[in-house]
Protein backbone atom coordinates (compact mmCIF):
# COMPACT_ATOMS: atom_id res chain seq x y z
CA UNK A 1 222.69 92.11 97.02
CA UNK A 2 224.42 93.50 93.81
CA UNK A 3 223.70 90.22 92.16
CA UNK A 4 219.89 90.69 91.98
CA UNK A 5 219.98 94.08 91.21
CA UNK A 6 222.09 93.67 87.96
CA UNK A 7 219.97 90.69 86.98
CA UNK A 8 216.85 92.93 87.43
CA UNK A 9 218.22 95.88 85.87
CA UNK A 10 219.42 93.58 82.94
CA UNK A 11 215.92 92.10 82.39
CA UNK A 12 214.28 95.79 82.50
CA UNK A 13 216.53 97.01 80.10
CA UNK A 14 216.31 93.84 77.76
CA UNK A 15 212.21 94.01 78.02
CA UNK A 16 212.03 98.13 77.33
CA UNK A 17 214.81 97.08 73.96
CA UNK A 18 212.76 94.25 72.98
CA UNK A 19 209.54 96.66 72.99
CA UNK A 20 210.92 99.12 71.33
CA UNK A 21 208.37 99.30 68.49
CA UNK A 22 206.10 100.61 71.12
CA UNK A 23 208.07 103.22 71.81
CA UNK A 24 210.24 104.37 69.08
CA UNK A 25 209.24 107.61 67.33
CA UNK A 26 208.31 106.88 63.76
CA UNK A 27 208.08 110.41 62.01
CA UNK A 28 204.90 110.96 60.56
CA UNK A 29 206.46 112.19 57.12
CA UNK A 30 204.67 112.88 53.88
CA UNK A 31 204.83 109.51 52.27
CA UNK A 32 206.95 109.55 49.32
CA UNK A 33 204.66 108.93 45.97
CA UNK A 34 205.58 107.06 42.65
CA UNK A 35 203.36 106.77 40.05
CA UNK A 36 203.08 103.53 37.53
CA UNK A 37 202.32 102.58 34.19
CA UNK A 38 202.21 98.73 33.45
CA UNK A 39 200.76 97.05 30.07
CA UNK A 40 200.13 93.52 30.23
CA UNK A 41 198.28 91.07 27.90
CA UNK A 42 194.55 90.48 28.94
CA UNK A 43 194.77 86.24 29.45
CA UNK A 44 192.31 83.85 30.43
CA UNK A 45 189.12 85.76 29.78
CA UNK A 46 189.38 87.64 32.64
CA UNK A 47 191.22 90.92 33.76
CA UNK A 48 192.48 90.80 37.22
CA UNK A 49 189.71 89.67 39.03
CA UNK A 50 187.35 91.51 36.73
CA UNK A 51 185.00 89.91 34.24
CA UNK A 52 187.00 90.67 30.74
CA UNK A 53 184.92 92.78 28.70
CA UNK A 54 182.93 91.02 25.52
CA UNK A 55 185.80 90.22 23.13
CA UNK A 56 183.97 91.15 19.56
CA UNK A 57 180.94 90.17 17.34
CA UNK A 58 178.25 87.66 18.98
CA UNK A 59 179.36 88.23 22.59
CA UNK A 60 177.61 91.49 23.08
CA UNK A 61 175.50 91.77 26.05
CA UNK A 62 172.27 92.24 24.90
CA UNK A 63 172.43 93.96 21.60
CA UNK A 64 171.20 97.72 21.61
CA UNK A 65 172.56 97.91 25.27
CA UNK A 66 176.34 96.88 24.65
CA UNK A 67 177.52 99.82 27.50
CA UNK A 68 179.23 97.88 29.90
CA UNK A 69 181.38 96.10 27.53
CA UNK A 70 182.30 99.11 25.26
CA UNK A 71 183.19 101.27 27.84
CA UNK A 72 185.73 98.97 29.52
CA UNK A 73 187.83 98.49 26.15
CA UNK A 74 189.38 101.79 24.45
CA UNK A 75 191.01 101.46 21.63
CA UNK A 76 194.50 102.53 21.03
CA UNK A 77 193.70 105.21 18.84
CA UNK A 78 191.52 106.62 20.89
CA UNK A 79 193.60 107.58 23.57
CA UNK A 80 195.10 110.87 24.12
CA UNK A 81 198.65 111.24 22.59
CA UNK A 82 200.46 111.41 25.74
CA UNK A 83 198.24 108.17 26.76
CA UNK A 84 199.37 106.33 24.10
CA UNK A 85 202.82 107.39 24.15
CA UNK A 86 202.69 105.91 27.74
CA UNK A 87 201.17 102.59 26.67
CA UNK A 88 203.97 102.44 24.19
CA UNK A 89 206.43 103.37 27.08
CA UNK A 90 204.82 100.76 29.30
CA UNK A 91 204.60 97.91 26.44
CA UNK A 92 208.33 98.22 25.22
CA UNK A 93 209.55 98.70 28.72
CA UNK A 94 211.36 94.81 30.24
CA UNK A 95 209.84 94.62 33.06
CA UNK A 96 206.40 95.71 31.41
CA UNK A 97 206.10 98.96 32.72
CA UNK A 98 207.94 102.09 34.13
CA UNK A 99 207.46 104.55 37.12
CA UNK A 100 208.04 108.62 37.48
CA UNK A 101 208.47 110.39 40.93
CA UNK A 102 207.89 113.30 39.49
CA UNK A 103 204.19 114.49 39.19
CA UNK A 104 204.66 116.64 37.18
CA UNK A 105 205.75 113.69 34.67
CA UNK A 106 202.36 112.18 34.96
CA UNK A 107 200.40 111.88 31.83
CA UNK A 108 197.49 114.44 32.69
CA UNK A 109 194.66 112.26 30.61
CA UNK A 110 194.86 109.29 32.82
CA UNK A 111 193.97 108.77 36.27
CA UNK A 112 196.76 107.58 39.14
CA UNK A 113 194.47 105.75 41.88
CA UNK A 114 196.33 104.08 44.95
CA UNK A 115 193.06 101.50 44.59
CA UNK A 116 192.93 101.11 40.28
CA UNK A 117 189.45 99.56 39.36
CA UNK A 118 187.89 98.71 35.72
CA UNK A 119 187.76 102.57 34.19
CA UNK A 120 189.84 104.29 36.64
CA UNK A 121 193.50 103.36 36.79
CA UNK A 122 193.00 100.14 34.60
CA UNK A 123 191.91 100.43 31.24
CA UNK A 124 191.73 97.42 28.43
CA UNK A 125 193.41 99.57 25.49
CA UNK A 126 192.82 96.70 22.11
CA UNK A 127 195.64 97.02 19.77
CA UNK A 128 196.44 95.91 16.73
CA UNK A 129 193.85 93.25 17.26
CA UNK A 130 195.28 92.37 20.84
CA UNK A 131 193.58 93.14 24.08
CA UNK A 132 195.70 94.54 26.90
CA UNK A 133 195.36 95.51 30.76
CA UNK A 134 196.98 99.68 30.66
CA UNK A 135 197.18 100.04 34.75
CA UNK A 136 198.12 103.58 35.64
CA UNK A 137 198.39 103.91 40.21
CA UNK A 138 200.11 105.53 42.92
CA UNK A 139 202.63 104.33 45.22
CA UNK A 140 202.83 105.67 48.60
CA UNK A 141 206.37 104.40 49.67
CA UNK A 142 206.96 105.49 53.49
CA UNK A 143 209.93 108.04 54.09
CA UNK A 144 213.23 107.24 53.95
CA UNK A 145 214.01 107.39 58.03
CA UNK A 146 211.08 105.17 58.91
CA UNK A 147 212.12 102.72 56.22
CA UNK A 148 215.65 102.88 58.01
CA UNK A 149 213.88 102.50 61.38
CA UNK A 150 212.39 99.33 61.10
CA UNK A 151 215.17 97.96 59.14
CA UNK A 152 217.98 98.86 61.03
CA UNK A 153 216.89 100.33 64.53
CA UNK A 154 214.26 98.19 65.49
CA UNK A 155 216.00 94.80 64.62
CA UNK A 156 219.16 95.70 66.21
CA UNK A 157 217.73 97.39 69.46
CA UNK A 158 215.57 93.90 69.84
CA UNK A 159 218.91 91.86 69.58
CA UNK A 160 220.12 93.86 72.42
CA UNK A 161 217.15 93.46 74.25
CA UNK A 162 217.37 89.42 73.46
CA UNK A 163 220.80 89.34 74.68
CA UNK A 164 220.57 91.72 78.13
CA UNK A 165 217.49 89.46 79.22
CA UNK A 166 219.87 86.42 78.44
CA UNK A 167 222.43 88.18 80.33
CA UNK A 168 220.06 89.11 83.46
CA UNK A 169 218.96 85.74 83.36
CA UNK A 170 223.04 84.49 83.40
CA UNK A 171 223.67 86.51 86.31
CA UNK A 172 220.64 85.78 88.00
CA UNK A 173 221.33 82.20 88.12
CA UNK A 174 224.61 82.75 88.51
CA UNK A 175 223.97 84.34 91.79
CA UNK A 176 221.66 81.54 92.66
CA UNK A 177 223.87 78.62 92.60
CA UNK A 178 226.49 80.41 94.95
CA UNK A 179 228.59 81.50 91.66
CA UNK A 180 229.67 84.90 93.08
C-alpha cells in the first residue's frame, strides 16, 4: 500500500516542479532601462526597412515639395553639440555604438524611443559626404531577480520535477512487477 502512495506522491510533486512557471512569483520590478546610441553606414539604398531618403541633386521628389526627403537627413552640423558629440561617441566606438544607465547621461536634444522610427530615435545625420543611420532607444532589461529566476530557478526546479516523475514512475513499476 506504501508502494502506490510514494509513486503518486512522486508524480504530484514532479508535475507541481515541472509547472513551476505557473506558479513561481516573478516580482513585478521596475524594469531596469539603458539607453543607446549606435551609428552605422546607410547601405543598399535603404535604411532599416525604411525607404532611404533622396541621396542629392536629380532625386528630389517633386521639386518645390522636397519635405519628406529633407527632413529625414540632418546634417552633421546641424545637430546640437551634445548630439554630435554623441554621433562622434557612437561612430568611434568598436562595436559602433555605446550605452549609459544613467538618465541623467542622456543627451537631452535627442529622443530615446523603446520603438525608434524615421525622425524619432533614428536619424540619417550626412557627414563629410557620407550618409549614416544615428539610432538613439531605450532598453528595458527585466530586474536582476527575475533574470535569475528563469535562469536558475525555473530550469533547475523542472529537472527535479523530470526526475521525481521518473522516480514515481520507477517505483510504481517497481511495485507492479512484485519488486518490493
Amino acid at each position: 500500500m506504501r508502494t502506490p502512495l510514494a509513486a503518486a506522491g512522486l508524480v504530484a510533486l514532479g508535475v507541481l516542479l515541472m509547472a513551476n512557471p505557473l506558479f513561481l512569483p516573478v516580482p513585478v520590478g521596475e524594469p531596469d532601462p539603458a539607453y543607446t546610441h549606435t551609428v552605422q553606414p546607410v547601405t543598399d539604398g535603404s535604411v532599416a526597412g525604411f525607404e532611404s531618403p533622396a541621396t542629392g541633386a536629380g532625386n528630389e521628389t517633386d521639386g518645390g515639395n522636397d519635405s519628406n526627403a529633407s527632413d529625414a537627413v540632418v546634417a552633421y552640423a546641424d545637430l546640437a553639440p551634445d548630439a554630435r558629440e554623441a554621433f562622434d561617441r557612437a561612430r568611434d566606438a568598436p562595436e559602433g555604438g555605446f550605452g549609459v544607465e544613467d538618465p541623467a547621461e542622456r543627451v537631452d536634444s535627442l529622443p530615446y524611443p523603446t520603438e525608434p522610427t524615421l525622425g524619432d530615435g533614428l536619424l540619417i545625420v550626412e557627414y563629410d559626404g557620407e550618409r549614416y543611420e544615428f539610432w538613439t532607444r531605450t532598453v528595458e532589461r527585466e530586474p536582476g531577480a527575475v533574470v535569475a529566476q528563469r535562469t536558475l530557478l525555473q530550469p533547475v526546479a523542472f529537472l527535479a520535477g523530470f526526475l521525481a516523475v521518473v522516480a514515481g514512475a520507477a517505483v510504481g513499476l517497481r511495485g507492479r512487477l512484485g519488486g518490493d
